[in-house]
mmCIF file with all atom_site columns, C-alpha atoms in Angstrom:
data_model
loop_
_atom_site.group_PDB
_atom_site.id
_atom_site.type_symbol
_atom_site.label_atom_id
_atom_site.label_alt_id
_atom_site.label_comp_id
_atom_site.label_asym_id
_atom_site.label_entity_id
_atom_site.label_seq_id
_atom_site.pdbx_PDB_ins_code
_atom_site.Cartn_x
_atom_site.Cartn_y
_atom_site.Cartn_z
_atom_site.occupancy
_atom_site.B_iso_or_equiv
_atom_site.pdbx_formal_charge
_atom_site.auth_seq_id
_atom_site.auth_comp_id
_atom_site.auth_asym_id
_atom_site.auth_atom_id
_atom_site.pdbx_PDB_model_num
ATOM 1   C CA . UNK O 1 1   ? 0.000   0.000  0.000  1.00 0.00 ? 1   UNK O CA 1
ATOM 2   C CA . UNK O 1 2   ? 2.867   2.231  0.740  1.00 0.00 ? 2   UNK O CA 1
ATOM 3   C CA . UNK O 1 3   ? 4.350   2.075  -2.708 1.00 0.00 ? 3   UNK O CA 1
ATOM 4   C CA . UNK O 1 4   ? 0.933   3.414  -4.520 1.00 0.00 ? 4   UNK O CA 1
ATOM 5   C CA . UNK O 1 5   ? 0.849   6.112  -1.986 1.00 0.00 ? 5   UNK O CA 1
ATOM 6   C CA . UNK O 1 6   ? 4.325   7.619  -2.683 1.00 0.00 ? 6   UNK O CA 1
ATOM 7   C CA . UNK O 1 7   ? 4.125   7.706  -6.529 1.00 0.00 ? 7   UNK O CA 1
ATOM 8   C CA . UNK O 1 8   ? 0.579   9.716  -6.998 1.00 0.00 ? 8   UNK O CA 1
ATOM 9   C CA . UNK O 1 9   ? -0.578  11.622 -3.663 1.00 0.00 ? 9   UNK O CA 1
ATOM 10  C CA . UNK O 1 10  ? -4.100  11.795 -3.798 1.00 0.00 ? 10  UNK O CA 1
ATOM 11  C CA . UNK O 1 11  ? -5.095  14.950 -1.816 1.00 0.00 ? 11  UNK O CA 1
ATOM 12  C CA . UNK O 1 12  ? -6.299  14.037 1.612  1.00 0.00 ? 12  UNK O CA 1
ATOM 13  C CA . UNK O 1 13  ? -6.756  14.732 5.192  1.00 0.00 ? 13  UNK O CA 1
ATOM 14  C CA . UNK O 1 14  ? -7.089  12.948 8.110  1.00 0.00 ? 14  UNK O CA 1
ATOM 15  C CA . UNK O 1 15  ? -9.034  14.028 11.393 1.00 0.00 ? 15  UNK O CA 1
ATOM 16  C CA . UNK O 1 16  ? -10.517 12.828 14.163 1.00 0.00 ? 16  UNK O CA 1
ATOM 17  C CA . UNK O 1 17  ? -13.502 14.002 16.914 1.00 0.00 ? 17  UNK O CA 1
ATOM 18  C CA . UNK O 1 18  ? -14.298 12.801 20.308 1.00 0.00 ? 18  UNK O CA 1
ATOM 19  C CA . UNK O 1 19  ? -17.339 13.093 22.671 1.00 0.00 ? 19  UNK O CA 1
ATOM 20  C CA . UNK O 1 20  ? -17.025 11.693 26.207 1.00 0.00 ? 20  UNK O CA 1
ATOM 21  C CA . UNK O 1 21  ? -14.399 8.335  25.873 1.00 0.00 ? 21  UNK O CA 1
ATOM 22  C CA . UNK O 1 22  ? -15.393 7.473  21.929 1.00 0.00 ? 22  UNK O CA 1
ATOM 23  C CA . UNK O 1 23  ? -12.679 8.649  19.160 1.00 0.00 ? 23  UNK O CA 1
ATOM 24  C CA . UNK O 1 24  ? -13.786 8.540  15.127 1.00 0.00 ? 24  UNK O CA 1
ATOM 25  C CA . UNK O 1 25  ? -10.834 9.061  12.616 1.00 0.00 ? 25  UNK O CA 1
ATOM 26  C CA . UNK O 1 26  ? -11.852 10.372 9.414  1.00 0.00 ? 26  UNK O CA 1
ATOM 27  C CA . UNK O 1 27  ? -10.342 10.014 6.637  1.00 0.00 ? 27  UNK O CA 1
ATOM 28  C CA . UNK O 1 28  ? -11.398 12.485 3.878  1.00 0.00 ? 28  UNK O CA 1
ATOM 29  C CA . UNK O 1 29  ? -9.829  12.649 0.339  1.00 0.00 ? 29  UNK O CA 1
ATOM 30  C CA . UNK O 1 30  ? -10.326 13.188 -3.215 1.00 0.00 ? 30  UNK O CA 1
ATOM 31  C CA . UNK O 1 31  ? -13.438 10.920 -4.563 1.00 0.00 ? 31  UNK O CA 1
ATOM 32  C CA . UNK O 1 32  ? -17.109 11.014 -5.682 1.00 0.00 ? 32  UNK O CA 1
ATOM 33  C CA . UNK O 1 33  ? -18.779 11.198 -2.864 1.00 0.00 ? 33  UNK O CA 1
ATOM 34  C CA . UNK O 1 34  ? -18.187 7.520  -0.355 1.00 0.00 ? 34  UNK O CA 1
ATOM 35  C CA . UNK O 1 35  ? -19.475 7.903  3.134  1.00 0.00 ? 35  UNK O CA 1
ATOM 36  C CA . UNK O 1 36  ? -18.198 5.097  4.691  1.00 0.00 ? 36  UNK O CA 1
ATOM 37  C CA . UNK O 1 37  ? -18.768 3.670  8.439  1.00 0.00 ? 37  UNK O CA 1
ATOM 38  C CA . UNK O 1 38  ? -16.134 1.219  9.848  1.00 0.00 ? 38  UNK O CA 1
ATOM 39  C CA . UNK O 1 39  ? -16.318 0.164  6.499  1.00 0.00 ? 39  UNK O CA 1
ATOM 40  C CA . UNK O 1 40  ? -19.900 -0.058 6.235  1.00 0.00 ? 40  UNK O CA 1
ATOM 41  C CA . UNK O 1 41  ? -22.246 2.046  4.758  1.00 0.00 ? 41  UNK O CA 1
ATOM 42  C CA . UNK O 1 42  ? -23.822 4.838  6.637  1.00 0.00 ? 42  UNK O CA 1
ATOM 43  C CA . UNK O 1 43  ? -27.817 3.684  5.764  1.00 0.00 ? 43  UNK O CA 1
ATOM 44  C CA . UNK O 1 44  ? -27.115 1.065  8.095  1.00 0.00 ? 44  UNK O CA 1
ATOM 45  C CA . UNK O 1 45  ? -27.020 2.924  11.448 1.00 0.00 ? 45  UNK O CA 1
ATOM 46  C CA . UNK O 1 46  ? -29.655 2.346  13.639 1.00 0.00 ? 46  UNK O CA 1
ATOM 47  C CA . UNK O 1 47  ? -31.669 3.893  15.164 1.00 0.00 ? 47  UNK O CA 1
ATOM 48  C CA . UNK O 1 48  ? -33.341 5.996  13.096 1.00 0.00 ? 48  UNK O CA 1
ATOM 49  C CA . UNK O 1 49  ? -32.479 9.108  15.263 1.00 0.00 ? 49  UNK O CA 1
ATOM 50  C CA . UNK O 1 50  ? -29.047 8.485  15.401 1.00 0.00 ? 50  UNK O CA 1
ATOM 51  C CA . UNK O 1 51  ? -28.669 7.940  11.704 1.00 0.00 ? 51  UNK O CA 1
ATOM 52  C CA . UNK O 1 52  ? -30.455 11.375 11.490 1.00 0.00 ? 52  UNK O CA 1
ATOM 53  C CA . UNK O 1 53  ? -27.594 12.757 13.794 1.00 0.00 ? 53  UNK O CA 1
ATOM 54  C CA . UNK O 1 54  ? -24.514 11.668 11.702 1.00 0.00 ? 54  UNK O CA 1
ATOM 55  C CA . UNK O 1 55  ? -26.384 12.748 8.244  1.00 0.00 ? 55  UNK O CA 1
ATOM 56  C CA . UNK O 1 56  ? -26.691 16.606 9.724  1.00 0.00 ? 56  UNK O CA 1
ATOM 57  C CA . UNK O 1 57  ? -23.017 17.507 8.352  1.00 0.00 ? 57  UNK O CA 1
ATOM 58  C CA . UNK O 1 58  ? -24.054 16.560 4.855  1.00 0.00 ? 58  UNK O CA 1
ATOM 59  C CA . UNK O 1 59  ? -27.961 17.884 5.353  1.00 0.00 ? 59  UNK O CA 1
ATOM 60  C CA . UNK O 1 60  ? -26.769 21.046 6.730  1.00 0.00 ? 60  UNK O CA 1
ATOM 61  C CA . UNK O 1 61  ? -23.986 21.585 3.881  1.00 0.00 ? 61  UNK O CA 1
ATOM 62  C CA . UNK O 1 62  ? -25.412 19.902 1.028  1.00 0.00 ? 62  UNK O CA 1
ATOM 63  C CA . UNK O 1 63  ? -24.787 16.763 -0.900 1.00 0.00 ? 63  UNK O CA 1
ATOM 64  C CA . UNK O 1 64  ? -23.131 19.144 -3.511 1.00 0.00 ? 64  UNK O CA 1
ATOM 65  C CA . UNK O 1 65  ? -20.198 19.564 -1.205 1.00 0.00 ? 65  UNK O CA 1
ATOM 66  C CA . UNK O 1 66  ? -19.454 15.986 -0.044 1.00 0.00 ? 66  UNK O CA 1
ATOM 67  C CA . UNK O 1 67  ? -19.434 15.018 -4.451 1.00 0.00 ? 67  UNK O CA 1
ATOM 68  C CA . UNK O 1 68  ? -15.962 15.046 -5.075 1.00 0.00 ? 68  UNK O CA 1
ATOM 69  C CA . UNK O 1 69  ? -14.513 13.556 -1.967 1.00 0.00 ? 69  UNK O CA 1
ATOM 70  C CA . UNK O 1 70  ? -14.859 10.499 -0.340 1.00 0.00 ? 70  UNK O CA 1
ATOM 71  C CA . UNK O 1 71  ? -14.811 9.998  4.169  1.00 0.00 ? 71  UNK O CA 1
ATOM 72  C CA . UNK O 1 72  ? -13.986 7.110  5.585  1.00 0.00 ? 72  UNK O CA 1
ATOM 73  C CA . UNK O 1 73  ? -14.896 6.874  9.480  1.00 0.00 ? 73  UNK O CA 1
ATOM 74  C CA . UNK O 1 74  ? -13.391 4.625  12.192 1.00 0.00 ? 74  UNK O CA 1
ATOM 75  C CA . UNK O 1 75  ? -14.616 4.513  15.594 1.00 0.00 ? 75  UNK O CA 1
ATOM 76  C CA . UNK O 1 76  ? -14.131 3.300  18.890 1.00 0.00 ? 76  UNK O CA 1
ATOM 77  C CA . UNK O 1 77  ? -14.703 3.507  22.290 1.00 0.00 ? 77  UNK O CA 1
ATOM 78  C CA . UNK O 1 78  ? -17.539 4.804  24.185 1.00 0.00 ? 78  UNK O CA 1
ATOM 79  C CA . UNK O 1 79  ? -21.737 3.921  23.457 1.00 0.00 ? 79  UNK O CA 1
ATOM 80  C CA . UNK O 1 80  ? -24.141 4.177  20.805 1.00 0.00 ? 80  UNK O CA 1
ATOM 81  C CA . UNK O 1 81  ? -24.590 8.020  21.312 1.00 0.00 ? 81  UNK O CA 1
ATOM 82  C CA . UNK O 1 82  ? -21.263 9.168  21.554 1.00 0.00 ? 82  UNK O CA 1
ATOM 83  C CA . UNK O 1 83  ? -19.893 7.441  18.867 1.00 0.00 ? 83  UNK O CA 1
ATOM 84  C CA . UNK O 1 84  ? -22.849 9.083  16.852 1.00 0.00 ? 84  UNK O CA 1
ATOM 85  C CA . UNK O 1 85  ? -21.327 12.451 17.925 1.00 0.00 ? 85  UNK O CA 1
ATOM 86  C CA . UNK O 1 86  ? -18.196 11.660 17.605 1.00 0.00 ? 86  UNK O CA 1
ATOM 87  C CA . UNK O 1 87  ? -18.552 10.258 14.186 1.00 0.00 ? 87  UNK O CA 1
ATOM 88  C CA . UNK O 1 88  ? -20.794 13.585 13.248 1.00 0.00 ? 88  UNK O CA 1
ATOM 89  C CA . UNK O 1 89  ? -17.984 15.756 14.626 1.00 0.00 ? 89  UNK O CA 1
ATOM 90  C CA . UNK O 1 90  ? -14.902 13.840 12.653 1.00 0.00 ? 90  UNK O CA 1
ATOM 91  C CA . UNK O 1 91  ? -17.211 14.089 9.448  1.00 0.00 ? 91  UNK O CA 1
ATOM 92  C CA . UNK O 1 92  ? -17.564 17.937 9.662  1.00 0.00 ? 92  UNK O CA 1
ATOM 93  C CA . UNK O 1 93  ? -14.047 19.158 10.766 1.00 0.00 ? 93  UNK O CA 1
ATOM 94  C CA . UNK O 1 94  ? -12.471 16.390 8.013  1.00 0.00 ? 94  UNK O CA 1
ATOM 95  C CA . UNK O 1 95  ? -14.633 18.486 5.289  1.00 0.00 ? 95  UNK O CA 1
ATOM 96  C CA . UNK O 1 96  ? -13.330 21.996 7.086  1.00 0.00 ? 96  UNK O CA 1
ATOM 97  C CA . UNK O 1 97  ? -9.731  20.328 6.923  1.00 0.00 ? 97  UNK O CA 1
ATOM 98  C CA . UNK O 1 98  ? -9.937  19.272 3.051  1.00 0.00 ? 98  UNK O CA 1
ATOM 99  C CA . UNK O 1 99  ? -11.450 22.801 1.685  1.00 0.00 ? 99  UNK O CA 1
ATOM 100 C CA . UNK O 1 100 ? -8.992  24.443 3.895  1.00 0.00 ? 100 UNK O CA 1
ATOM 101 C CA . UNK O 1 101 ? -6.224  22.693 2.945  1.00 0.00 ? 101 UNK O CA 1
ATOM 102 C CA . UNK O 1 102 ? -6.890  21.537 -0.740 1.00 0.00 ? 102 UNK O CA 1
ATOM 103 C CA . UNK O 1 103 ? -9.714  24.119 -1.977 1.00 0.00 ? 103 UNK O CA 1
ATOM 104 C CA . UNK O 1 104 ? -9.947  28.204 -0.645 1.00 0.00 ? 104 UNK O CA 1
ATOM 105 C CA . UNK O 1 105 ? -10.081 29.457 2.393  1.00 0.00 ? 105 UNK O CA 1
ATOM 106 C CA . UNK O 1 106 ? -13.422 31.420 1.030  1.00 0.00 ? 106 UNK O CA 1
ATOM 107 C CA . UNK O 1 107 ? -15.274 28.435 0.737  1.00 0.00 ? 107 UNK O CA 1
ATOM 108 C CA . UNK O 1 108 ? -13.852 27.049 4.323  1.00 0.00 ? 108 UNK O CA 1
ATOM 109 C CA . UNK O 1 109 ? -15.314 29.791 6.331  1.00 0.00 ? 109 UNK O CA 1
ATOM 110 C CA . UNK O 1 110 ? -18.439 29.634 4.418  1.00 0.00 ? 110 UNK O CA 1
ATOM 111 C CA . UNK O 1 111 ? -18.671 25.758 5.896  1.00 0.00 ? 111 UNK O CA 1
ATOM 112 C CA . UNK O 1 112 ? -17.578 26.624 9.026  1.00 0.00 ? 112 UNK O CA 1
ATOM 113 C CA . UNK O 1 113 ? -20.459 29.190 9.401  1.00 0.00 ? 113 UNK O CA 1
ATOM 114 C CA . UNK O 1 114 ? -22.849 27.219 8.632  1.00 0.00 ? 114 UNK O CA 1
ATOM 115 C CA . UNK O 1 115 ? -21.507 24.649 10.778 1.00 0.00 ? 115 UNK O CA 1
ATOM 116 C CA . UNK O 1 116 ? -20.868 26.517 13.708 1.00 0.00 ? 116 UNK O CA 1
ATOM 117 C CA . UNK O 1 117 ? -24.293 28.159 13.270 1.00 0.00 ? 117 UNK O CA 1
ATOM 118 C CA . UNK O 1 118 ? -26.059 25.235 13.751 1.00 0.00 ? 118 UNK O CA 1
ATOM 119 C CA . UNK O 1 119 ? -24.467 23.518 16.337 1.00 0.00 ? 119 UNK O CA 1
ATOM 120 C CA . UNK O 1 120 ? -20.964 23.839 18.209 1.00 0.00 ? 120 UNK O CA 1
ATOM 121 C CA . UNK O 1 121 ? -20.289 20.864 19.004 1.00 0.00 ? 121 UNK O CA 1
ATOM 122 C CA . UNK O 1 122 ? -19.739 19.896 15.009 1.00 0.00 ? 122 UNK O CA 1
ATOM 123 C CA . UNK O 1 123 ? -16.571 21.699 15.235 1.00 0.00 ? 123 UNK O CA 1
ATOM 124 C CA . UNK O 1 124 ? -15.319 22.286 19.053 1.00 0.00 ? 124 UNK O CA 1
ATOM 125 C CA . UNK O 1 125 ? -15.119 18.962 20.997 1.00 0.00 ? 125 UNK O CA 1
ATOM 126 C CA . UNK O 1 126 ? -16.579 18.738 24.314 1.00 0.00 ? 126 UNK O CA 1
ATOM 127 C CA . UNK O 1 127 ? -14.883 18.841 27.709 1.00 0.00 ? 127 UNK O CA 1
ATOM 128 C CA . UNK O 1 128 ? -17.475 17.203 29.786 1.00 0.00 ? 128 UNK O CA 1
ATOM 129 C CA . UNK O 1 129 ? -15.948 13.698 31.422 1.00 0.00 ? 129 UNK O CA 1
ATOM 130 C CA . UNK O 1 130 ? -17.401 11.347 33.772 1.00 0.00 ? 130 UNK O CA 1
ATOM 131 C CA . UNK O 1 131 ? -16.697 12.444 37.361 1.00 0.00 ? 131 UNK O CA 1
ATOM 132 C CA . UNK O 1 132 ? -14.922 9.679  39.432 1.00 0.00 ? 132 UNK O CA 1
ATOM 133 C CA . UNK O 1 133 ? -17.172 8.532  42.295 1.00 0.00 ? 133 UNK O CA 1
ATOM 134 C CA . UNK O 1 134 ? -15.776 8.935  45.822 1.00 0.00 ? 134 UNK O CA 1
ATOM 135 C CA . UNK O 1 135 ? -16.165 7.334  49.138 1.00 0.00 ? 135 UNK O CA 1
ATOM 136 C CA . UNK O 1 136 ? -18.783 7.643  51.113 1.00 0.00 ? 136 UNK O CA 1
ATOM 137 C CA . UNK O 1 137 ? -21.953 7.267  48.633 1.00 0.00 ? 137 UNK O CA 1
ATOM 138 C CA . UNK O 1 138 ? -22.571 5.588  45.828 1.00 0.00 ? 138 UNK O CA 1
ATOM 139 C CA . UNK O 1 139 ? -21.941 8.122  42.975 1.00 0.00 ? 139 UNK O CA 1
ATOM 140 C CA . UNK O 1 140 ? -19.389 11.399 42.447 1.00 0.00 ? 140 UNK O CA 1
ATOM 141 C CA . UNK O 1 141 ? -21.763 13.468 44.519 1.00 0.00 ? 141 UNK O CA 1
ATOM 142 C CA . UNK O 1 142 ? -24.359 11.704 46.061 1.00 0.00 ? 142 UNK O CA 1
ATOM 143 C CA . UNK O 1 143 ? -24.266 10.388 49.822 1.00 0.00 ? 143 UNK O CA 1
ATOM 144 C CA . UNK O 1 144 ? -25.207 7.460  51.546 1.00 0.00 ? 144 UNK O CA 1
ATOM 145 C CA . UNK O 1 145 ? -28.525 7.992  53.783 1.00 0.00 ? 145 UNK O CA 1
ATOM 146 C CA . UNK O 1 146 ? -27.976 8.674  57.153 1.00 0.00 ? 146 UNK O CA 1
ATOM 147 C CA . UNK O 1 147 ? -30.691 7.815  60.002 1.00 0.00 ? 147 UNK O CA 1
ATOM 148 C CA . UNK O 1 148 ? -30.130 9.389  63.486 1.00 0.00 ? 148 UNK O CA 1
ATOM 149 C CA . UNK O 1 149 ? -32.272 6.757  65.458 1.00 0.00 ? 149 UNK O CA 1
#
C-alpha cells in the first residue's frame, strides 16, 4: 500500500472528533462522494435518530459539497450516542480540513459558518468527562442515607 501512496498523492486529510471516551478518525480525500462507516455504509445505522444525527453535516452543507470527496470513518470507544457524535464531529471538521487545505479558504469559512451556526459541538469537541465517584456514597456526589435513630 505504501508504494501506490508515494508515486501519486491523492489529496487528503485525516481528522478525528471525540465526545465523552469514543474517538472517530476520518479520513477524507479526493473521490465522488463515499461515506463510509467502519467500512460499512452509513444507511445502516440504527436507530433511526441516530442515523439522522450523523447525516446533519451533509444535510446542513449539502450533498453538492461531499461530491468530489470520499470519508472514511473509524470509531471506537464509548456507546451508541457518543460514537454518533463523535462520528458527526470527525465528518464535519475532516470536510473543514480538506477545503482548507486543498480548496480556498473562502469556501472554508463559508462551511464553518454554517456549521458553527447550527451547532458547536460539530466543530469544538466537548470537555465534559465522567466524574470519578468517591467514598462515602454511591456516585461522584451523592451520599449514603444517614438515620439518626
Amino acid at each position: 500500500a505504501n508504494a501506490t501512496m508515494a508515486t501519486t498523492a491523492v489529496p487528503s486529510v485525516q481528522v478525528f472528533g471525540r465526545k465523552k471516551t469514543a474517538t472517530a478518525v476520518a479520513f477524507c480525500k479526493r473521490g465522488e462522494g463515499l461515506l463510509k462507516l467502519n467500512g460499512s455504509p452509513v444507511e445502516l445505522i440504527q436507530p433511526e435518530t441516530l442515523r439522522q444525527k450523523v447525516m446533519e453535516p451533509l444535510l446542513l452543507l449539502g450533498k453538492d459539497r461531499f461530491a468530489h470527496v470520499d470519508i472514511r470513518v473509524r470509531v471506537k470507544g464509548g456507546g451508541h450516542v457518543s460514537q454518533v457524535y463523535a462520528i458527526r464531529q470527525a465528518i464535519a471538521k475532516s470536510l473543514v480540513a480538506y477545503y482548507q487545505k486543498y480548496v480556498d479558504e473562502a469556501s472554508k469559512k463559508e462551511i464553518k459558518e454554517i456549521l458553527l451556526n447550527y451547532d458547536r459541538t460539530l466543530l469544538v469537541a466537548d470537555p465534559r468527562r465522567c466524574e470519578p465517584k468517591k467514598f462515602g456514597g454511591p456516585g461522584s456526589r451523592s451520599k449514603y442515607q444517614k438515620s439518626y435513630r
